[in-house]
JSON list of C-alpha atoms in Angstrom, two decimals:
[
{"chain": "A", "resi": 1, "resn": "UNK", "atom": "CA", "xyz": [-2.09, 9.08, 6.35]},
{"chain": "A", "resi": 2, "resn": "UNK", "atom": "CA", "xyz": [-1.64, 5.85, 8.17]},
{"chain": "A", "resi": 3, "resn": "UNK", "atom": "CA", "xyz": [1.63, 4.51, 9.31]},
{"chain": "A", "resi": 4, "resn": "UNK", "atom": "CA", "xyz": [2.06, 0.72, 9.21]},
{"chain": "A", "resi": 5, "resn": "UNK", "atom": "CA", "xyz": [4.79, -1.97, 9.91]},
{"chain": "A", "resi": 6, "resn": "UNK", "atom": "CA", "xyz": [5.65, -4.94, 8.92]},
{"chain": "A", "resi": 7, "resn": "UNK", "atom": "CA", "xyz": [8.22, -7.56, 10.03]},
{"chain": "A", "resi": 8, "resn": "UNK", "atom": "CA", "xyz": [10.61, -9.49, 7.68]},
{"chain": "A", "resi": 9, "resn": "UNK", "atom": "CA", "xyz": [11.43, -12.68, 10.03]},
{"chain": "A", "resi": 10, "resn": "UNK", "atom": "CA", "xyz": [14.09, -14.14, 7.55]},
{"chain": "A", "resi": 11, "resn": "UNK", "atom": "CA", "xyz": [15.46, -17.42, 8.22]},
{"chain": "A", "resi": 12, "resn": "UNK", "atom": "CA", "xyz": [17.28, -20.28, 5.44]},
{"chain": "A", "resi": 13, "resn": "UNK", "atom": "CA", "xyz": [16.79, -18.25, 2.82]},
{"chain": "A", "resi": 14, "resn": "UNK", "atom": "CA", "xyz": [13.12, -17.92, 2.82]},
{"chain": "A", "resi": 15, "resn": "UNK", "atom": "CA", "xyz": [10.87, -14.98, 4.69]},
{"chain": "A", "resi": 16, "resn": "UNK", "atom": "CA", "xyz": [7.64, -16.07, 6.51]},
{"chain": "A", "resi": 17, "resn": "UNK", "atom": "CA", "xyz": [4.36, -14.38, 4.71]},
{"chain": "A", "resi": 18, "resn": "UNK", "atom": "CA", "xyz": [1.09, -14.14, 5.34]},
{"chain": "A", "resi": 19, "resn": "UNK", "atom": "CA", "xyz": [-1.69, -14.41, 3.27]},
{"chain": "A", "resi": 20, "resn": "UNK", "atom": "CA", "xyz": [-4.71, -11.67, 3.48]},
{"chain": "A", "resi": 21, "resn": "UNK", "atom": "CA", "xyz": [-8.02, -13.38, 3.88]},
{"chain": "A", "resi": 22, "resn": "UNK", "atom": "CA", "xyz": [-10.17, -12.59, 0.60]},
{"chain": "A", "resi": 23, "resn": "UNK", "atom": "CA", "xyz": [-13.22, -10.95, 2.92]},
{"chain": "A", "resi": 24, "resn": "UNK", "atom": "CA", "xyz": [-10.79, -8.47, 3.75]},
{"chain": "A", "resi": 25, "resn": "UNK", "atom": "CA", "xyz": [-11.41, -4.81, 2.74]},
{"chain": "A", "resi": 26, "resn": "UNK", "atom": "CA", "xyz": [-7.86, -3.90, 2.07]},
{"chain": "A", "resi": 27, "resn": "UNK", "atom": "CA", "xyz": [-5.67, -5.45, -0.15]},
{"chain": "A", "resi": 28, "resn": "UNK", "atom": "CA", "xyz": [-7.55, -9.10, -0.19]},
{"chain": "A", "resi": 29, "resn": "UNK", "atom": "CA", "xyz": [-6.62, -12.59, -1.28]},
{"chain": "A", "resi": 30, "resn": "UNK", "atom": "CA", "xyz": [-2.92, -11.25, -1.66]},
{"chain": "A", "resi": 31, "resn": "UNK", "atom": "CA", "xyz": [0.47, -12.01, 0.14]},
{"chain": "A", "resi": 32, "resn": "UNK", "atom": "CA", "xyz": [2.21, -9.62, 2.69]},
{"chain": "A", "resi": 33, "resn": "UNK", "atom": "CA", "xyz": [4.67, -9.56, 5.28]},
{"chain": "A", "resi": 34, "resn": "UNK", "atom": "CA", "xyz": [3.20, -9.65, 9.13]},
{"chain": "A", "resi": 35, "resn": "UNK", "atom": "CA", "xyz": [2.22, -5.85, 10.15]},
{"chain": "A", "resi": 36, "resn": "UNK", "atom": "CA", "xyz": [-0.04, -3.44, 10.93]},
{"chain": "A", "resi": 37, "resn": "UNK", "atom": "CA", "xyz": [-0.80, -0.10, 12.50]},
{"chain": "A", "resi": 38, "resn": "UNK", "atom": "CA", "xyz": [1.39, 1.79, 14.65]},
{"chain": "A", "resi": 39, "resn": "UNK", "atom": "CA", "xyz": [-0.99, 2.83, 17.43]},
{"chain": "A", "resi": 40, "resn": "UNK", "atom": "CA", "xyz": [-0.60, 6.49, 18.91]},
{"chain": "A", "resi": 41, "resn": "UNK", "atom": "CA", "xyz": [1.97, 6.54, 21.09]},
{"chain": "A", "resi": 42, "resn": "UNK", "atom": "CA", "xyz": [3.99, 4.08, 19.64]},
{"chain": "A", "resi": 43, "resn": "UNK", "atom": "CA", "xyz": [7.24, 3.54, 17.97]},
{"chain": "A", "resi": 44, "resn": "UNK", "atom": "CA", "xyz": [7.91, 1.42, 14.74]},
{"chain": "A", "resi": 45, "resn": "UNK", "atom": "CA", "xyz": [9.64, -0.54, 16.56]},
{"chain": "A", "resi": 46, "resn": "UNK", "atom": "CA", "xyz": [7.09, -0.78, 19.73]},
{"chain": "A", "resi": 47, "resn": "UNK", "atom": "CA", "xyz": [4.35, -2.03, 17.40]},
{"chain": "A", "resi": 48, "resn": "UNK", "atom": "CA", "xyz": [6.27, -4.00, 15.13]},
{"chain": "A", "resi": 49, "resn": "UNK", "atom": "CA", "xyz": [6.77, -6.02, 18.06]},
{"chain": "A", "resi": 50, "resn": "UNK", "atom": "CA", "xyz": [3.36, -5.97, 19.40]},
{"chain": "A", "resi": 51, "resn": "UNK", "atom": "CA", "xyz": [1.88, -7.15, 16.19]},
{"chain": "A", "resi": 52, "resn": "UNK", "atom": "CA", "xyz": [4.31, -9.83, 15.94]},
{"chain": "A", "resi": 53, "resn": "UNK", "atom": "CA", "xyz": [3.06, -11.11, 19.26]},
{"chain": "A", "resi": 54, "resn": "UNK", "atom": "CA", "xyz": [-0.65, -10.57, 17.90]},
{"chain": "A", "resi": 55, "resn": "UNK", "atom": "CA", "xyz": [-0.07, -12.24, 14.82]},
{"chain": "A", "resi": 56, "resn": "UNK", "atom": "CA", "xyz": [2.73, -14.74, 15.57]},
{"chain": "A", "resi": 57, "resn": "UNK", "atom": "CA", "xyz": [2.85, -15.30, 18.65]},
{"chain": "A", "resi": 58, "resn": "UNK", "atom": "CA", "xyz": [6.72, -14.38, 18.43]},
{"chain": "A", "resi": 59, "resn": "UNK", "atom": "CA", "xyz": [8.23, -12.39, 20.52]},
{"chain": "A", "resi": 60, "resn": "UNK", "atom": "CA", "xyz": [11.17, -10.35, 18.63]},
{"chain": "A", "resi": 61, "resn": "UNK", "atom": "CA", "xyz": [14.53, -9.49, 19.57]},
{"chain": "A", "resi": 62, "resn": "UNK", "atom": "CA", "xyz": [14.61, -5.74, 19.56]},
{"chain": "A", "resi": 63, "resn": "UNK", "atom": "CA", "xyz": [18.16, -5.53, 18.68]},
{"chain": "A", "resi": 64, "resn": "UNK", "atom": "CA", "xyz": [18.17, -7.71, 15.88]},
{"chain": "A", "resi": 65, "resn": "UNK", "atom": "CA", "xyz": [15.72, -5.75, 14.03]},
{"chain": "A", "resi": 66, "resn": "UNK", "atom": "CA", "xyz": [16.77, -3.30, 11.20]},
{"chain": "A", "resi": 67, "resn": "UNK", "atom": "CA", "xyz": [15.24, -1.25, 8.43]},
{"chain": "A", "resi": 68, "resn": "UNK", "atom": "CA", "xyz": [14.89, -2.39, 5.14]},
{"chain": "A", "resi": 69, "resn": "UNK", "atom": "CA", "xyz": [12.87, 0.62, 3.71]},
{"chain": "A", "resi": 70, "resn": "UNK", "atom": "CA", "xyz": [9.51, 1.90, 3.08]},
{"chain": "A", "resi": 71, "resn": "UNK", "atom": "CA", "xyz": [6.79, 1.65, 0.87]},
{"chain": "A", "resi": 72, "resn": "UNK", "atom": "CA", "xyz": [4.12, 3.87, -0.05]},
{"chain": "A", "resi": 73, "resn": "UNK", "atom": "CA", "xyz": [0.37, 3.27, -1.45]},
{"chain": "A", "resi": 74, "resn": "UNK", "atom": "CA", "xyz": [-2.44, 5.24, -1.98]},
{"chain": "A", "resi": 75, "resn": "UNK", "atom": "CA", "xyz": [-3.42, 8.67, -1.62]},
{"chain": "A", "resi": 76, "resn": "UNK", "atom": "CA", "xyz": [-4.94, 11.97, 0.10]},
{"chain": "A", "resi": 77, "resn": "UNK", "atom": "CA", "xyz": [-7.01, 9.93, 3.22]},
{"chain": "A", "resi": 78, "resn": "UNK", "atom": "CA", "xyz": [-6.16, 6.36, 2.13]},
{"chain": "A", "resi": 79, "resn": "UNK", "atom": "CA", "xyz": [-2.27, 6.97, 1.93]},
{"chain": "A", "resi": 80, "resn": "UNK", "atom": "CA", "xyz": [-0.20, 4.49, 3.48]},
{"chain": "A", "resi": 81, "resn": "UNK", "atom": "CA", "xyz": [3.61, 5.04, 4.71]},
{"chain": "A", "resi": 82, "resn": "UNK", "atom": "CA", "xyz": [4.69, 1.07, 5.25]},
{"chain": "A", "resi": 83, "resn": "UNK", "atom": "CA", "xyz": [8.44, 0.79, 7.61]},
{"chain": "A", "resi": 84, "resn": "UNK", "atom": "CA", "xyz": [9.56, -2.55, 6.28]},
{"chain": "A", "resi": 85, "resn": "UNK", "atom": "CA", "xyz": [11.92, -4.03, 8.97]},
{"chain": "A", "resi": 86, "resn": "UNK", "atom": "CA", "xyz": [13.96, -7.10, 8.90]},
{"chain": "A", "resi": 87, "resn": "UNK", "atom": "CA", "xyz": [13.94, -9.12, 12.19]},
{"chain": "A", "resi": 88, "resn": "UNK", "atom": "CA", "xyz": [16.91, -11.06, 12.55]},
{"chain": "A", "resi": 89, "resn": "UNK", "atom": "CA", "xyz": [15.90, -13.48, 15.98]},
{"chain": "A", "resi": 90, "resn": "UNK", "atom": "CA", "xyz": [12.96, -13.99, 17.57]},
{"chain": "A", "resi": 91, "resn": "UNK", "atom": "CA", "xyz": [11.49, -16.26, 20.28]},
{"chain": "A", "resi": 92, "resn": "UNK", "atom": "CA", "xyz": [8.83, -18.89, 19.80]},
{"chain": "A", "resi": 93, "resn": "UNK", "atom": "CA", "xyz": [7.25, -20.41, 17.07]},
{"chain": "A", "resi": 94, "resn": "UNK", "atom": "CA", "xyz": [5.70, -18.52, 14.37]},
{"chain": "A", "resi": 95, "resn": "UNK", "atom": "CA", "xyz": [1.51, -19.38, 13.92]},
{"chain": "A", "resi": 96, "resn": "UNK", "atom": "CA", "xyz": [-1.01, -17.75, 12.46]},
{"chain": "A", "resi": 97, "resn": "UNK", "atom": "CA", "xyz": [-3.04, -16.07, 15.79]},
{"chain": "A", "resi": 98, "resn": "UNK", "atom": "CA", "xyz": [-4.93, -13.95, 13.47]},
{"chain": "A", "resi": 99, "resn": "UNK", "atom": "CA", "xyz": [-6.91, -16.33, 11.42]},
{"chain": "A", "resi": 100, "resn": "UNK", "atom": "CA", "xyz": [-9.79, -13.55, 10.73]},
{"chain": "A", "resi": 101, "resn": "UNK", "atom": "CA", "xyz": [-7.29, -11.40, 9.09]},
{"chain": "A", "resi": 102, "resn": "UNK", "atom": "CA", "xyz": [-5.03, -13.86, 7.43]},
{"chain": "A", "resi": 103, "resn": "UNK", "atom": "CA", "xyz": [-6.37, -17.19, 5.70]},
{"chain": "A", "resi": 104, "resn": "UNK", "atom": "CA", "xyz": [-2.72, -18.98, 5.90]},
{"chain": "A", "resi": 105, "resn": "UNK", "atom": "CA", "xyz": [1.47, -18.01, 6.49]},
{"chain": "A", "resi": 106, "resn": "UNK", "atom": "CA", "xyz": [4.13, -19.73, 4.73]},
{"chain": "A", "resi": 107, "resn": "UNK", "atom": "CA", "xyz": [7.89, -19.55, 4.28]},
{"chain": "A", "resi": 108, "resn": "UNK", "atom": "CA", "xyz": [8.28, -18.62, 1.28]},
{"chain": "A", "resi": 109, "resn": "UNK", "atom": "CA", "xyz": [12.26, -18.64, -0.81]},
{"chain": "A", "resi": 110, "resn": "UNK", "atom": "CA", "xyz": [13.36, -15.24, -1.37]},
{"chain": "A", "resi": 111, "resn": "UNK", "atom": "CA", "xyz": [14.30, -15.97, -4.93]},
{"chain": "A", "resi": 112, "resn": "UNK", "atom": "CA", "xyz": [10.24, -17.11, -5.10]},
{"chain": "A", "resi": 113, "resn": "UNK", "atom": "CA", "xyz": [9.28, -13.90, -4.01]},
{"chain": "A", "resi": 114, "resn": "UNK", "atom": "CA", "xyz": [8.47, -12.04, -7.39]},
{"chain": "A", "resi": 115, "resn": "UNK", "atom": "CA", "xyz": [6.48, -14.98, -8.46]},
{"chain": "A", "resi": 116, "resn": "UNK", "atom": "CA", "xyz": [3.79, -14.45, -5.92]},
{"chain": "A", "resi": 117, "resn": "UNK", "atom": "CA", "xyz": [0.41, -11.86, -5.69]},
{"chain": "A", "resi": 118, "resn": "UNK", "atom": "CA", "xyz": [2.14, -9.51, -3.28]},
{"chain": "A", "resi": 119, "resn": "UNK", "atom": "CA", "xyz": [0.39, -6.36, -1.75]},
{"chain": "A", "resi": 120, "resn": "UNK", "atom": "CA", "xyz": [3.34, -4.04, -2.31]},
{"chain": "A", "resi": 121, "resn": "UNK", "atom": "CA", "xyz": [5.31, -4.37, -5.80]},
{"chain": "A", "resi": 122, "resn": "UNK", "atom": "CA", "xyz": [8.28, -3.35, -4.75]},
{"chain": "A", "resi": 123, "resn": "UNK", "atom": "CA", "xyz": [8.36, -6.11, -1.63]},
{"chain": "A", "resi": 124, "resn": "UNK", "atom": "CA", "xyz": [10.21, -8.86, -3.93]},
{"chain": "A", "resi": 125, "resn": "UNK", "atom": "CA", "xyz": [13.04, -6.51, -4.55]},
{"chain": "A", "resi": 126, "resn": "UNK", "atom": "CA", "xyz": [13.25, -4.94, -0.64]},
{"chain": "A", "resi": 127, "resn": "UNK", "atom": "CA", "xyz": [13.50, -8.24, 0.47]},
{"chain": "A", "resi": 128, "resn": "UNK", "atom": "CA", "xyz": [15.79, -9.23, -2.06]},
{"chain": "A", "resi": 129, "resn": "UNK", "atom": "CA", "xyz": [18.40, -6.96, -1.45]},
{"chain": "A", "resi": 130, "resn": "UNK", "atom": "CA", "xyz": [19.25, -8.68, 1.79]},
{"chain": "A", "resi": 131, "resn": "UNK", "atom": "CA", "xyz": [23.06, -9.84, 2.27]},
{"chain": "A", "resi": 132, "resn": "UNK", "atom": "CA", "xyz": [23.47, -13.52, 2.04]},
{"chain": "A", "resi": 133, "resn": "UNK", "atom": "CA", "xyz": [24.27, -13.33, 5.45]},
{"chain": "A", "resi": 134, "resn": "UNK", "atom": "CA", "xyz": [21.22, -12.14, 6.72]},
{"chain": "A", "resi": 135, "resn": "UNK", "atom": "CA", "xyz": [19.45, -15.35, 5.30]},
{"chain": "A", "resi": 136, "resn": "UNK", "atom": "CA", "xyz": [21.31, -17.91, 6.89]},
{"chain": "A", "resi": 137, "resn": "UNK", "atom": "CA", "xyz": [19.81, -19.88, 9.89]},
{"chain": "A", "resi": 138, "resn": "UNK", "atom": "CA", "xyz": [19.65, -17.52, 12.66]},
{"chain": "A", "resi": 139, "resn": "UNK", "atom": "CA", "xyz": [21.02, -17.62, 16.21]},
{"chain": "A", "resi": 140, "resn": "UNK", "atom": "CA", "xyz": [18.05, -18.49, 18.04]},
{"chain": "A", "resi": 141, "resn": "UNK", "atom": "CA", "xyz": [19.44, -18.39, 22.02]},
{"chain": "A", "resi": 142, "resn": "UNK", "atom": "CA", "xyz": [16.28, -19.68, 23.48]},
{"chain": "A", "resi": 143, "resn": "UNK", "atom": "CA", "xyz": [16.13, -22.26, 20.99]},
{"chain": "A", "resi": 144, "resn": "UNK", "atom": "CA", "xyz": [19.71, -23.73, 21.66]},
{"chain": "A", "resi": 145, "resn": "UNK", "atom": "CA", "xyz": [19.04, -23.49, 25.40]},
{"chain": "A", "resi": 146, "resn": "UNK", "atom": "CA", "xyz": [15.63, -25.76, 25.17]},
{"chain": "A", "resi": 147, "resn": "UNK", "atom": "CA", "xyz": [17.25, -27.88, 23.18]},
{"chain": "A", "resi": 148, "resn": "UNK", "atom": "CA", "xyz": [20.23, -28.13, 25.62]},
{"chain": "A", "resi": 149, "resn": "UNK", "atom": "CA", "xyz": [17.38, -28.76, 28.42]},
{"chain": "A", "resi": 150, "resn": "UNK", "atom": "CA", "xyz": [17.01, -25.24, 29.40]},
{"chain": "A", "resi": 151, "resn": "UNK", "atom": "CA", "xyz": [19.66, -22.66, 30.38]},
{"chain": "A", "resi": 152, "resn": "UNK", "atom": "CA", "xyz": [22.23, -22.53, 33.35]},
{"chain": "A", "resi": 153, "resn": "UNK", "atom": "CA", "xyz": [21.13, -20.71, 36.16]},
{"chain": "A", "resi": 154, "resn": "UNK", "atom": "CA", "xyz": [24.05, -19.22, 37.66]},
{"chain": "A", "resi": 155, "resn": "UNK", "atom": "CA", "xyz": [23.42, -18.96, 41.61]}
]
């Protein structure tokens, strides 16, 4: 079985997807959260925020990451257990950095979710069962500070 993750980075009411390049073997030309395999040795969590860096180029905030639920696909060799978490704050700028595995990422409205080619059915409803107040603008520290000019150092 192989254990993936993926990252719900939910911000204004809309969740930032990637789309899966058509040349690729699994699951192509359809949309998906950010993700991948947890390597040995690693926690959800761990590589949840390792392919986030990969990906993104975001790093996330540990703490503001939560569970929404997992799907499952597949069976016998090809089964796939799928941790869907919801990252509430991150750092940087989210860009594609893995162009050969993902043809384009978009925001995409929650409500517009069930609309879309998705790799996972049940995605539209996991993410949809967010609290309202998980999809309001998020409390990006970093980004107040830079836009402050940077942050106090305290001597």
């Amino acid at each position: 079985m192989h254990v993936v993750v993926t990252g719900a980075l939910v911000e204004n009411g809309a969740v930032l997807l990637v789309h899966r390049s058509p040349t690729r073997r699994a699951y192509p030309d359809l949309w998906d959260l950010p993700g991948g395999h947890v390597e040995a040795g690693e926690s959800e969590l761990q590589a949840l925020a390792r392919e986030m860096r990969e990906e993104l180029g975001v790093d996330i905030v540990a703490e503001s990451a939560s569970r929404l639920g997992d799907l499952h696909a597949g069976s016998g060799e090809d089964a796939v257990h799928v941790g869907v978490w919801q990252v509430g704050d991150w750092v940087g700028s989210p860009t594609n950095r893995a162009p050969d595995e993902h043809d384009d990422i978009a925001w995409v409205g929650i409500s517009e979710l069930g609309g879309l080619p998705l790799v996972h059915g049940d995605l539209a409803a996991l993410v949809g069962s967010l609290p309202e107040s998980d999809r309001l603008p998020r409390r990006d520290e970093a980004r107040a500070a830079a836009s402050r000019g940077g942050p106090e150092i305290q001597g």
